[in-house]
Short mmCIF file of C-alpha atoms in Angstrom, two decimals:
data_model
loop_
_atom_site.label_atom_id
_atom_site.label_comp_id
_atom_site.label_asym_id
_atom_site.label_seq_id
_atom_site.Cartn_x
_atom_site.Cartn_y
_atom_site.Cartn_z
CA UNK Y 1 90.31 35.68 -1.23
CA UNK Y 2 89.57 36.36 -4.85
CA UNK Y 3 86.08 35.26 -3.85
CA UNK Y 4 85.99 38.01 -1.17
CA UNK Y 5 87.09 40.56 -3.57
CA UNK Y 6 84.78 39.87 -6.50
CA UNK Y 7 81.85 39.98 -3.68
CA UNK Y 8 82.82 43.34 -2.77
CA UNK Y 9 83.44 44.69 -6.16
CA UNK Y 10 79.60 42.80 -7.06
CA UNK Y 11 77.88 44.88 -4.47
CA UNK Y 12 79.81 48.13 -5.11
CA UNK Y 13 81.70 47.74 -1.89
CA UNK Y 14 85.31 47.52 -3.17
CA UNK Y 15 88.09 49.19 -1.42
CA UNK Y 16 91.48 48.61 -3.88
CA UNK Y 17 93.75 49.49 -0.69
CA UNK Y 18 91.76 48.51 1.78
CA UNK Y 19 90.82 45.28 0.74
CA UNK Y 20 94.78 44.18 0.76
CA UNK Y 21 94.78 45.11 4.60
CA UNK Y 22 91.40 43.40 5.30
CA UNK Y 23 92.72 39.77 3.25
CA UNK Y 24 92.07 36.72 5.38
CA UNK Y 25 89.43 38.96 7.53
CA UNK Y 26 86.40 36.02 6.32
CA UNK Y 27 85.99 32.90 6.62
CA UNK Y 28 84.04 31.42 3.78
CA UNK Y 29 81.13 30.36 6.30
CA UNK Y 30 81.42 33.91 7.55
CA UNK Y 31 81.21 35.42 3.95
CA UNK Y 32 78.07 33.13 2.97
CA UNK Y 33 76.58 34.24 6.31
CA UNK Y 34 77.19 38.01 5.06
CA UNK Y 35 76.39 37.77 1.64
CA UNK Y 36 73.18 36.37 2.51
CA UNK Y 37 72.27 39.38 4.37
CA UNK Y 38 73.01 42.08 1.76
CA UNK Y 39 71.14 39.84 -0.92
CA UNK Y 40 68.13 39.62 1.32
CA UNK Y 41 68.49 43.40 2.11
CA UNK Y 42 67.72 43.86 -1.58
CA UNK Y 43 64.52 41.92 -1.94
CA UNK Y 44 62.85 45.23 -2.38
CA UNK Y 45 62.62 46.31 -5.17
CA UNK Y 46 63.64 43.57 -7.46
CA UNK Y 47 65.55 46.14 -9.79
CA UNK Y 48 68.37 45.99 -7.38
CA UNK Y 49 68.74 42.24 -8.59
CA UNK Y 50 69.33 43.40 -12.03
CA UNK Y 51 72.04 45.34 -11.39
CA UNK Y 52 73.82 44.16 -8.10
CA UNK Y 53 77.01 45.93 -8.89
CA UNK Y 54 75.95 49.50 -9.32
CA UNK Y 55 77.03 51.71 -6.37
CA UNK Y 56 74.16 53.51 -4.50
CA UNK Y 57 71.72 50.94 -4.80
CA UNK Y 58 70.37 51.96 -1.49
CA UNK Y 59 68.49 54.60 -3.63
CA UNK Y 60 66.42 51.61 -5.52
CA UNK Y 61 65.07 50.10 -2.24
CA UNK Y 62 61.93 52.26 -2.36
CA UNK Y 63 60.39 55.31 0.13
CA UNK Y 64 57.26 54.41 1.42
CA UNK Y 65 54.89 51.16 0.90
CA UNK Y 66 52.66 52.69 -1.31
CA UNK Y 67 54.81 53.26 -4.48
CA UNK Y 68 56.43 50.06 -3.51
CA UNK Y 69 52.86 48.10 -3.40
CA UNK Y 70 52.61 49.41 -7.02
CA UNK Y 71 55.69 48.19 -8.24
CA UNK Y 72 57.79 51.26 -7.78
CA UNK Y 73 55.66 52.78 -10.66
CA UNK Y 74 55.81 56.29 -9.35
CA UNK Y 75 57.71 58.33 -11.48
CA UNK Y 76 54.52 60.44 -12.61
CA UNK Y 77 52.87 60.13 -9.19
CA UNK Y 78 55.10 61.61 -7.09
CA UNK Y 79 53.64 64.99 -4.97
CA UNK Y 80 54.49 64.23 -1.21
CA UNK Y 81 57.82 63.76 1.24
CA UNK Y 82 59.00 60.79 -0.97
CA UNK Y 83 59.06 63.04 -3.98
CA UNK Y 84 62.77 63.80 -3.31
CA UNK Y 85 63.33 59.67 -3.52
CA UNK Y 86 61.03 59.30 -6.85
CA UNK Y 87 60.87 62.27 -8.93
CA UNK Y 88 62.16 65.73 -6.85
CA UNK Y 89 59.42 67.94 -9.23
CA UNK Y 90 56.67 66.32 -7.41
CA UNK Y 91 57.66 68.79 -4.66
CA UNK Y 92 56.21 71.61 -6.86
CA UNK Y 93 52.82 69.93 -6.46
CA UNK Y 94 52.82 69.32 -2.73
CA UNK Y 95 49.14 69.87 -1.19
CA UNK Y 96 50.75 70.70 2.26
CA UNK Y 97 53.52 69.84 4.81
CA UNK Y 98 54.29 66.11 5.02
CA UNK Y 99 56.09 63.63 6.97
CA UNK Y 100 56.70 60.07 6.13
CA UNK Y 101 58.29 57.18 7.99
CA UNK Y 102 59.48 53.51 7.04
CA UNK Y 103 61.07 50.74 8.54
CA UNK Y 104 62.12 47.58 7.77
CA UNK Y 105 63.51 44.29 9.44
CA UNK Y 106 65.23 42.11 6.69
CA UNK Y 107 67.27 39.37 7.74
CA UNK Y 108 69.53 38.36 10.52
CA UNK Y 109 69.48 41.91 12.11
CA UNK Y 110 69.29 43.65 8.54
CA UNK Y 111 67.46 46.95 8.55
CA UNK Y 112 66.24 49.14 6.07
CA UNK Y 113 64.84 52.74 7.34
CA UNK Y 114 63.43 55.91 5.64
CA UNK Y 115 62.52 59.05 7.06
CA UNK Y 116 61.23 62.22 4.88
CA UNK Y 117 59.77 65.62 5.47
CA UNK Y 118 58.50 68.28 2.95
CA UNK Y 119 56.79 71.33 3.01
CA UNK Y 120 55.68 74.14 0.47
CA UNK Y 121 57.35 77.37 0.05
CA UNK Y 122 55.71 80.53 1.47
CA UNK Y 123 54.67 82.56 -1.49
CA UNK Y 124 56.11 80.60 -4.70
CA UNK Y 125 54.13 77.73 -6.17
CA UNK Y 126 56.29 74.77 -5.02
CA UNK Y 127 57.92 73.15 -2.16
CA UNK Y 128 61.36 71.81 -0.26
CA UNK Y 129 61.98 68.59 1.49
CA UNK Y 130 64.57 66.32 3.40
CA UNK Y 131 65.15 62.94 3.28
CA UNK Y 132 67.16 60.22 5.63
CA UNK Y 133 68.03 56.81 4.68
CA UNK Y 134 69.77 53.86 6.49
CA UNK Y 135 70.68 50.46 5.42
CA UNK Y 136 72.52 48.27 7.95
CA UNK Y 137 73.41 44.59 7.32
CA UNK Y 138 74.31 43.59 10.77
CA UNK Y 139 77.53 42.34 12.51
CA UNK Y 140 79.89 39.50 11.34
CA UNK Y 141 82.72 38.12 13.52
CA UNK Y 142 85.69 38.15 11.31
CA UNK Y 143 88.63 35.34 10.85
CA UNK Y 144 92.00 36.04 9.87
CA UNK Y 145 94.16 33.86 7.29
CA UNK Y 146 94.53 31.12 10.14
CA UNK Y 147 90.89 30.76 10.49
CA UNK Y 148 91.07 32.57 13.83
CA UNK Y 149 88.70 34.74 15.61
CA UNK Y 150 89.10 38.48 14.84
CA UNK Y 151 87.65 41.66 15.33
CA UNK Y 152 83.47 41.90 14.57
CA UNK Y 153 83.12 44.17 11.02
CA UNK Y 154 79.70 45.27 9.89
CA UNK Y 155 78.24 47.28 6.68
CA UNK Y 156 76.09 50.41 6.37
CA UNK Y 157 74.92 52.96 4.03
CA UNK Y 158 73.55 56.24 5.22
CA UNK Y 159 72.01 58.65 2.39
CA UNK Y 160 70.81 61.86 3.10
CA UNK Y 161 68.96 64.19 0.43
CA UNK Y 162 67.67 67.76 0.22
CA UNK Y 163 65.45 69.05 -2.89
CA UNK Y 164 62.90 71.64 -3.78
CA UNK Y 165 60.42 71.92 -6.87
CA UNK Y 166 58.52 74.51 -8.59
CA UNK Y 167 54.98 74.06 -10.55
CA UNK Y 168 54.21 76.09 -13.40
CA UNK Y 169 57.73 77.06 -14.60
CA UNK Y 170 57.48 78.06 -18.40
CA UNK Y 171 54.13 76.12 -18.90
CA UNK Y 172 50.96 76.27 -16.46
CA UNK Y 173 51.20 72.45 -15.95
CA UNK Y 174 55.14 71.98 -15.83
CA UNK Y 175 56.77 71.17 -12.51
CA UNK Y 176 60.68 70.95 -12.11
CA UNK Y 177 62.81 69.94 -9.45
CA UNK Y 178 66.29 68.85 -8.20
CA UNK Y 179 67.46 67.09 -5.21
CA UNK Y 180 71.23 66.60 -3.92
CA UNK Y 181 72.02 63.58 -1.88
CA UNK Y 182 75.22 61.99 -0.22
CA UNK Y 183 75.73 58.60 0.62
CA UNK Y 184 78.46 57.37 3.19
CA UNK Y 185 79.06 53.70 3.08
CA UNK Y 186 81.10 52.02 5.94
CA UNK Y 187 82.82 48.55 5.80
CA UNK Y 188 84.74 47.65 8.92
CA UNK Y 189 87.36 50.64 9.01
CA UNK Y 190 87.12 51.45 5.44
CA UNK Y 191 84.70 54.23 4.39
CA UNK Y 192 83.58 56.42 1.79
CA UNK Y 193 81.03 59.24 0.43
CA UNK Y 194 79.25 59.19 -2.65
CA UNK Y 195 77.40 62.67 -4.09
CA UNK Y 196 74.53 62.99 -6.74
CA UNK Y 197 72.02 65.15 -8.18
CA UNK Y 198 68.83 64.29 -9.51
CA UNK Y 199 67.02 66.43 -11.93
CA UNK Y 200 63.20 65.55 -12.56
CA UNK Y 201 60.01 66.88 -14.37
CA UNK Y 202 56.47 66.20 -14.34
CA UNK Y 203 53.57 67.58 -16.93
CA UNK Y 204 50.12 67.98 -16.02
CA UNK Y 205 47.45 66.97 -14.98
CA UNK Y 206 45.92 66.83 -18.56
CA UNK Y 207 42.78 65.31 -20.29
CA UNK Y 208 40.29 66.82 -17.46
CA UNK Y 209 42.82 65.77 -14.49
CA UNK Y 210 43.18 62.04 -15.17
CA UNK Y 211 46.60 62.01 -17.10
CA UNK Y 212 49.83 62.85 -15.61
CA UNK Y 213 53.68 62.51 -17.38
CA UNK Y 214 57.05 62.01 -15.35
CA UNK Y 215 60.85 61.95 -15.97
CA UNK Y 216 63.69 61.87 -13.55
CA UNK Y 217 67.43 61.96 -14.67
CA UNK Y 218 69.08 60.41 -11.32
CA UNK Y 219 72.72 61.33 -10.49
CA UNK Y 220 72.72 63.94 -13.52
CA UNK Y 221 76.25 64.92 -11.72
CA UNK Y 222 77.87 63.03 -9.54
CA UNK Y 223 81.50 62.98 -7.36
CA UNK Y 224 82.76 60.59 -4.80
CA UNK Y 225 85.43 61.09 -1.86
CA UNK Y 226 87.26 58.47 0.10
CA UNK Y 227 89.09 55.39 -0.44
CA UNK Y 228 86.73 54.34 -3.72
CA UNK Y 229 87.07 55.36 -7.43
CA UNK Y 230 82.88 54.52 -7.54
CA UNK Y 231 80.07 56.86 -8.93
CA UNK Y 232 76.69 57.14 -8.86
CA UNK Y 233 75.60 55.70 -12.21
CA UNK Y 234 73.19 58.17 -14.31
CA UNK Y 235 70.02 56.50 -14.97
CA UNK Y 236 66.80 58.04 -16.66
CA UNK Y 237 63.19 57.17 -15.90
CA UNK Y 238 59.99 57.80 -17.72
CA UNK Y 239 56.59 57.28 -16.58
CA UNK Y 240 52.98 58.09 -16.87
CA UNK Y 241 49.92 58.08 -14.79
CA UNK Y 242 46.25 57.65 -15.91
CA UNK Y 243 42.79 57.66 -13.81
CA UNK Y 244 40.75 55.04 -15.46
CA UNK Y 245 37.80 55.73 -13.31
CA UNK Y 246 36.90 57.80 -10.43
CA UNK Y 247 39.76 56.35 -7.67
CA UNK Y 248 40.77 53.85 -10.29
CA UNK Y 249 44.54 55.08 -11.35
CA UNK Y 250 47.22 53.27 -13.67
CA UNK Y 251 51.13 53.81 -13.61
CA UNK Y 252 53.71 52.67 -15.66
CA UNK Y 253 57.49 53.26 -15.41
CA UNK Y 254 60.35 52.56 -18.12
CA UNK Y 255 64.10 53.12 -17.42
CA UNK Y 256 66.97 53.84 -19.96
CA UNK Y 257 68.17 50.34 -19.56
CA UNK Y 258 64.90 48.80 -20.36
CA UNK Y 259 63.20 47.55 -16.96
CA UNK Y 260 59.68 48.03 -16.67
CA UNK Y 261 57.33 48.52 -14.01
CA UNK Y 262 53.53 48.80 -13.87
CA UNK Y 263 51.14 49.30 -10.97
CA UNK Y 264 47.33 50.29 -9.97
CA UNK Y 265 45.49 51.90 -7.39
CA UNK Y 266 41.96 51.53 -6.05
CA UNK Y 267 41.01 53.85 -3.48
CA UNK Y 268 37.57 53.19 -1.85
CA UNK Y 269 36.99 55.99 1.35
CA UNK Y 270 39.68 55.96 3.37
CA UNK Y 271 40.97 52.81 2.25
CA UNK Y 272 42.78 51.96 -1.08
CA UNK Y 273 44.22 48.36 -2.67
CA UNK Y 274 47.40 48.48 -4.74
CA UNK Y 275 49.15 46.02 -7.50
CA UNK Y 276 52.31 46.17 -9.32
CA UNK Y 277 54.58 44.02 -11.23
CA UNK Y 278 58.65 44.43 -12.62
CA UNK Y 279 60.43 42.12 -14.56
CA UNK Y 280 61.25 39.88 -11.31
CA UNK Y 281 58.29 40.28 -8.89
CA UNK Y 282 54.79 40.86 -8.24
CA UNK Y 283 54.03 43.35 -5.54
CA UNK Y 284 50.44 44.15 -3.64
CA UNK Y 285 49.32 46.10 -0.64
CA UNK Y 286 46.91 48.45 0.95
CA UNK Y 287 46.52 51.29 3.06
CA UNK Y 288 44.20 53.30 5.07
CA UNK Y 289 43.81 56.93 6.39
CA UNK Y 290 42.81 57.93 9.87
CA UNK Y 291 42.53 59.98 12.49
CA UNK Y 292 42.10 62.90 9.81
CA UNK Y 293 45.54 62.97 9.63
CA UNK Y 294 47.47 59.72 9.17
CA UNK Y 295 48.02 57.26 6.83
CA UNK Y 296 49.27 53.54 7.00
CA UNK Y 297 50.28 51.75 3.97
CA UNK Y 298 51.83 48.05 3.94
CA UNK Y 299 53.44 46.43 0.67
CA UNK Y 300 53.86 43.02 0.04
CA UNK Y 301 56.37 41.47 -2.80
CA UNK Y 302 56.54 37.85 -4.11
CA UNK Y 303 60.06 37.44 -5.58
CA UNK Y 304 60.69 34.23 -7.78
CA UNK Y 305 63.60 33.33 -5.77
CA UNK Y 306 63.62 35.06 -2.55
CA UNK Y 307 60.00 34.60 -1.60
CA UNK Y 308 57.39 36.89 0.61
CA UNK Y 309 59.17 40.30 2.18
CA UNK Y 310 57.33 43.33 3.45
CA UNK Y 311 56.94 46.79 4.10
CA UNK Y 312 55.28 48.96 6.48
CA UNK Y 313 55.08 53.06 6.06
CA UNK Y 314 53.31 56.07 8.10
CA UNK Y 315 52.39 59.10 6.49
CA UNK Y 316 51.06 61.91 8.82
CA UNK Y 317 49.53 65.33 6.55
CA UNK Y 318 49.74 68.53 8.62
CA UNK Y 319 46.51 69.95 9.19
CA UNK Y 320 44.19 67.00 7.91
CA UNK Y 321 43.50 65.70 4.63
CA UNK Y 322 40.40 67.84 4.56
CA UNK Y 323 42.61 70.95 4.75
CA UNK Y 324 42.22 72.61 1.35
CA UNK Y 325 45.77 72.43 -0.66
CA UNK Y 326 48.21 75.17 -0.48
CA UNK Y 327 48.24 75.33 -4.22
CA UNK Y 328 44.84 76.78 -4.23
CA UNK Y 329 46.05 79.83 -2.63
CA UNK Y 330 48.58 80.14 -4.95
CA UNK Y 331 45.85 79.60 -7.93
CA UNK Y 332 44.12 82.44 -5.96
CA UNK Y 333 47.05 84.72 -6.14
CA UNK Y 334 47.19 84.04 -9.66
CA UNK Y 335 43.36 85.11 -10.38
CA UNK Y 336 43.72 88.35 -8.60
CA UNK Y 337 46.88 89.22 -10.91
CA UNK Y 338 44.55 88.04 -13.80
CA UNK Y 339 41.54 90.31 -12.31
CA UNK Y 340 44.25 93.47 -12.64
CA UNK Y 341 45.47 92.55 -16.03
CA UNK Y 342 41.91 92.83 -17.21
CA UNK Y 343 41.28 96.01 -15.57
CA UNK Y 344 44.34 97.39 -17.34
CA UNK Y 345 43.64 95.77 -20.72
CA UNK Y 346 46.44 93.40 -20.76
CA UNK Y 347 44.44 90.24 -22.09
CA UNK Y 348 47.02 88.39 -22.87
CA UNK Y 349 48.92 88.31 -19.41
CA UNK Y 350 45.59 87.75 -17.90
CA UNK Y 351 45.26 84.70 -19.99
CA UNK Y 352 49.03 83.63 -18.56
CA UNK Y 353 47.96 84.13 -15.00
CA UNK Y 354 44.63 81.96 -15.53
CA UNK Y 355 46.31 79.14 -17.10
CA UNK Y 356 49.07 79.12 -14.35
CA UNK Y 357 46.12 79.39 -11.76
CA UNK Y 358 43.99 76.31 -13.42
CA UNK Y 359 47.88 74.40 -13.54
CA UNK Y 360 47.59 74.93 -9.66
CA UNK Y 361 43.98 74.22 -8.79
CA UNK Y 362 41.91 71.81 -11.01
CA UNK Y 363 39.03 72.59 -9.45
CA UNK Y 364 39.09 76.52 -10.66
CA UNK Y 365 37.92 75.14 -13.99
CA UNK Y 366 34.52 73.79 -12.71
CA UNK Y 367 34.07 77.55 -11.51
CA UNK Y 368 33.24 80.79 -13.35
CA UNK Y 369 36.45 81.11 -13.82
CA UNK Y 370 36.77 77.94 -16.23
CA UNK Y 371 34.48 79.73 -18.47
CA UNK Y 372 35.94 82.48 -18.44
CA UNK Y 373 39.27 81.02 -19.32
CA UNK Y 374 37.62 79.76 -22.32
CA UNK Y 375 36.30 83.24 -23.39
CA UNK Y 376 39.86 84.95 -22.69
CA UNK Y 377 41.14 82.74 -24.94
CA UNK Y 378 38.68 83.18 -27.93
CA UNK Y 379 39.34 87.04 -27.60
CA UNK Y 380 43.16 86.51 -27.31
CA UNK Y 381 43.24 84.33 -30.24
CA UNK Y 382 40.54 85.89 -32.38
CA UNK Y 383 42.26 89.03 -31.99
CA UNK Y 384 45.68 87.96 -32.31
CA UNK Y 385 46.94 89.75 -29.63
CA UNK Y 386 49.93 87.60 -29.05
CA UNK Y 387 51.11 87.86 -32.57
CA UNK Y 388 50.19 91.59 -32.62
CA UNK Y 389 51.35 93.14 -29.64
CA UNK Y 390 50.35 96.36 -31.10
CA UNK Y 391 46.62 95.52 -30.62
CA UNK Y 392 47.25 94.78 -27.42
CA UNK Y 393 48.95 97.89 -26.62
CA UNK Y 394 45.89 99.86 -28.17
CA UNK Y 395 44.08 98.82 -25.81
CA UNK Y 396 46.17 99.47 -22.62
CA UNK Y 397 45.75 103.28 -23.70
CA UNK Y 398 43.03 105.37 -22.07
CA UNK Y 399 40.53 107.23 -24.34
CA UNK Y 400 36.95 106.70 -25.35
CA UNK Y 401 37.72 104.46 -28.18
CA UNK Y 402 39.83 101.74 -25.98
CA UNK Y 403 37.65 102.41 -23.04
CA UNK Y 404 34.60 101.57 -24.97
CA UNK Y 405 36.43 98.43 -26.39
CA UNK Y 406 37.73 97.12 -22.94
CA UNK Y 407 34.22 97.52 -21.30
CA UNK Y 408 32.96 95.35 -24.34
CA UNK Y 409 35.60 92.66 -23.71
CA UNK Y 410 34.96 92.74 -20.25
CA UNK Y 411 30.86 91.91 -20.55
CA UNK Y 412 31.75 89.35 -23.18
CA UNK Y 413 34.11 87.53 -20.26
CA UNK Y 414 31.76 87.86 -17.76
CA UNK Y 415 29.12 86.41 -20.36
CA UNK Y 416 26.96 89.15 -21.22
CA UNK Y 417 26.92 88.47 -24.26
CA UNK Y 418 24.35 91.21 -25.67
CA UNK Y 419 25.81 93.78 -23.76
CA UNK Y 420 29.45 93.06 -25.05
CA UNK Y 421 28.20 93.10 -28.98
CA UNK Y 422 26.39 96.55 -28.22
CA UNK Y 423 29.39 98.10 -26.65
CA UNK Y 424 31.44 96.96 -29.47
CA UNK Y 425 29.50 98.68 -31.97
CA UNK Y 426 29.90 101.91 -30.19
CA UNK Y 427 33.50 101.43 -29.38
CA UNK Y 428 33.89 101.53 -33.30
CA UNK Y 429 31.60 104.31 -33.67
CA UNK Y 430 34.25 106.73 -31.84
CA UNK Y 431 36.26 106.33 -34.69
CA UNK Y 432 34.91 104.25 -37.70
CA UNK Y 433 38.18 104.28 -39.91
CA UNK Y 434 40.31 102.24 -36.99
CA UNK Y 435 40.78 98.85 -38.43
CA UNK Y 436 41.53 97.11 -35.20
CA UNK Y 437 38.28 98.14 -33.92
CA UNK Y 438 36.50 97.29 -36.82
CA UNK Y 439 38.06 93.57 -36.38
CA UNK Y 440 37.06 93.69 -32.41
CA UNK Y 441 33.73 94.35 -33.48
CA UNK Y 442 33.39 91.47 -36.19
CA UNK Y 443 34.74 89.12 -33.53
CA UNK Y 444 32.44 89.59 -30.76
CA UNK Y 445 29.65 89.53 -33.29
CA UNK Y 446 30.82 86.16 -34.19
CA UNK Y 447 31.52 84.96 -30.48
CA UNK Y 448 28.08 86.47 -29.38
CA UNK Y 449 26.08 85.41 -32.55
CA UNK Y 450 24.92 89.04 -32.48
CA UNK Y 451 23.70 90.51 -35.92
CA UNK Y 452 25.93 93.37 -37.18
CA UNK Y 453 24.14 96.35 -37.31
CA UNK Y 454 25.96 98.88 -39.48
CA UNK Y 455 23.55 101.66 -38.50
CA UNK Y 456 24.28 101.55 -34.89
CA UNK Y 457 28.03 101.89 -35.25
CA UNK Y 458 27.54 105.27 -33.49
CA UNK Y 459 29.13 106.75 -29.95
CA UNK Y 460 27.23 105.56 -26.79
CA UNK Y 461 25.36 108.81 -26.37
CA UNK Y 462 24.40 108.66 -30.16
CA UNK Y 463 23.71 105.34 -30.21
CA UNK Y 464 21.11 105.44 -27.20
CA UNK Y 465 19.28 108.45 -28.77
CA UNK Y 466 19.03 106.65 -32.11
CA UNK Y 467 17.49 103.55 -30.16
CA UNK Y 468 15.19 105.59 -28.22
CA UNK Y 469 14.14 107.42 -31.64
CA UNK Y 470 13.68 103.71 -33.14
CA UNK Y 471 11.47 102.73 -29.89
CA UNK Y 472 9.31 105.56 -29.99
CA UNK Y 473 8.72 105.12 -33.91
CA UNK Y 474 7.72 101.27 -33.52
CA UNK Y 475 5.91 102.09 -30.17
CA UNK Y 476 3.37 104.08 -32.27
CA UNK Y 477 3.36 101.35 -35.02
CA UNK Y 478 2.34 99.07 -32.49
CA UNK Y 479 5.00 97.03 -32.65
CA UNK Y 480 5.36 96.58 -29.13
CA UNK Y 481 8.08 93.59 -28.75
CA UNK Y 482 10.08 95.41 -30.87
CA UNK Y 483 10.09 98.51 -29.06
CA UNK Y 484 10.37 96.65 -25.93
CA UNK Y 485 13.79 95.38 -27.37
CA UNK Y 486 15.31 98.66 -28.28
CA UNK Y 487 14.31 99.96 -24.33
CA UNK Y 488 16.20 96.90 -22.84
CA UNK Y 489 19.13 97.68 -25.04
CA UNK Y 490 19.41 101.28 -24.06
CA UNK Y 491 19.02 100.26 -20.28
CA UNK Y 492 22.05 97.79 -20.96
CA UNK Y 493 23.87 100.95 -22.22
CA UNK Y 494 22.72 103.23 -19.78
CA UNK Y 495 20.58 101.59 -16.71
CA UNK Y 496 20.11 105.01 -15.40
CA UNK Y 497 18.76 106.82 -18.47
CA UNK Y 498 14.78 107.89 -17.19
CA UNK Y 499 13.60 108.22 -20.92
CA UNK Y 500 14.41 104.62 -21.56
CA UNK Y 501 12.48 103.70 -18.24
CA UNK Y 502 9.60 105.60 -19.06
CA UNK Y 503 8.99 104.15 -22.54
CA UNK Y 504 9.60 100.71 -21.09
CA UNK Y 505 6.82 101.26 -18.52
CA UNK Y 506 4.67 102.51 -21.52
CA UNK Y 507 5.25 99.28 -23.45
CA UNK Y 508 4.36 97.20 -20.89
CA UNK Y 509 1.37 99.53 -20.35
CA UNK Y 510 0.05 99.10 -23.96
CA UNK Y 511 0.78 95.09 -23.56
CA UNK Y 512 -1.85 94.96 -20.67
CA UNK Y 513 0.75 94.08 -17.82
CA UNK Y 514 -0.24 97.10 -15.66
CA UNK Y 515 1.73 96.28 -12.44
CA UNK Y 516 4.74 95.59 -14.04
CA UNK Y 517 4.10 99.13 -15.97
CA UNK Y 518 3.72 100.91 -12.59
CA UNK Y 519 7.13 99.77 -11.13
CA UNK Y 520 8.60 100.80 -13.68
CA UNK Y 521 7.16 104.47 -13.78
CA UNK Y 522 8.12 104.37 -10.28
CA UNK Y 523 11.43 103.49 -10.98
CA UNK Y 524 11.48 106.08 -14.06
CA UNK Y 525 10.19 109.02 -11.40
CA UNK Y 526 13.10 108.21 -9.01
CA UNK Y 527 15.27 108.90 -11.42
CA UNK Y 528 14.10 111.99 -12.96
CA UNK Y 529 11.89 113.39 -10.17
CA UNK Y 530 10.86 116.54 -12.36
CA UNK Y 531 8.90 114.28 -15.16
CA UNK Y 532 5.77 115.75 -14.05
CA UNK Y 533 3.65 114.20 -17.05
CA UNK Y 534 4.71 110.74 -15.88
CA UNK Y 535 3.78 111.52 -12.46
CA UNK Y 536 0.19 113.06 -13.61
CA UNK Y 537 -0.39 109.95 -15.60
CA UNK Y 538 0.78 107.98 -12.28
CA UNK Y 539 -1.97 109.91 -10.47
CA UNK Y 540 -4.91 109.21 -13.10
CA UNK Y 541 -4.19 105.65 -12.62
CA UNK Y 542 -4.52 105.99 -8.60
CA UNK Y 543 -0.57 104.79 -8.19
CA UNK Y 544 -0.07 108.29 -6.46
#
């Protein structure tokens, strides 16, 4: 009889009161049969053999053949429906709606089934999901204390969980999530329920989108009801995933108890090969994507004692694999906010929103906003806008000087270095004694590699006139290249300045480029139809 109680205690099925009523329910032969079913049901993952007495081992059997083929090293890789199982923070990184199924026939009627579903929130960057797991060890015939047949009994566990995750919490690359779960255990006429909550975090991707870190605290809070004193035991897992080469990923997990898992995945077009290892078993498998939305995966594990077992799973991705990830639309929303921030002169907030967008969509950094983020960072750091909020506030005020300064900063963000530097000179010219605008000029001169021109620190109208005068002087000195630059810089400051266009045309005419001179003169006359002198000159050339 003590053997029965020890077995039930080992498997986390102990019922102190119920066991008294169940004495004599098993013969030794039937008990051995039932033990063999339950042990083989735990063949995957092998960590379940390491601690067979822990309640809630159903949460160690795995979810999805892809992570199982990688040895269960999925703490830093979860980003689909299986995130509820492995790390709920992965729900914050969902690309779109996803459903997953897994079925396993174990031994003598024992089965393990998993079902999961996840989808994005409507407007928030993240998602939620549900999962159901069921393990059934089949049915065995009971025996009384006289070894006579009695009523049959069975053992099963059914677990439900719901979770949610958010992306960009506190930091652009940080995802946080939580999942609540409840497990119902039934042994014969005895039943109980175990409840727990998991907390998870993922940080990344870093290193150009190749590196991710994950952390999960399982059963951070646990409760029980029914005829048991068991509780789901707290457990900590940390993991990392690294893309070594395009298509080749390496993942590793370590738990607080010292269990280590490692796995790798190599993706080749629609197919993938996977290998994993933990301290008791080697796993391997593969997968294939088909019909635009389906993914079929298989995992096999070679245990040193129990031999080979396998799992198969099927995933469905709503909208197909080529559907743009939902996170990309969230990124677009943050970029729209950044544009508004820039227009209002709030560069600190603009940078935060651009960084959030980059955390949602790595492809963003490959486009124009990637360079703009670099320039925005240089502005915020160079002007110390975070450390000195008064400077940021000064740029939000409307007026000739702050407006000109903002125009200079926007031109720098758009990659127009020369125009940015000229406008920075002009901004300081409105109030040369304002120290902040002097530093703004110094920062932009450094960032644009432009020379500081003290004689051009003038309000824009005066700066334009100064440059037109310079252009005229050096034109008569036949320094045409210098005159050309002066005219072009005036047009950067005011592209509708008819005088600048006329003088630019004269420079090209003097340099012998009559076709370009004619086109420029025509533009000048269009801007100022009353310029009779230019019109008469064009008639002399036969251009009118």
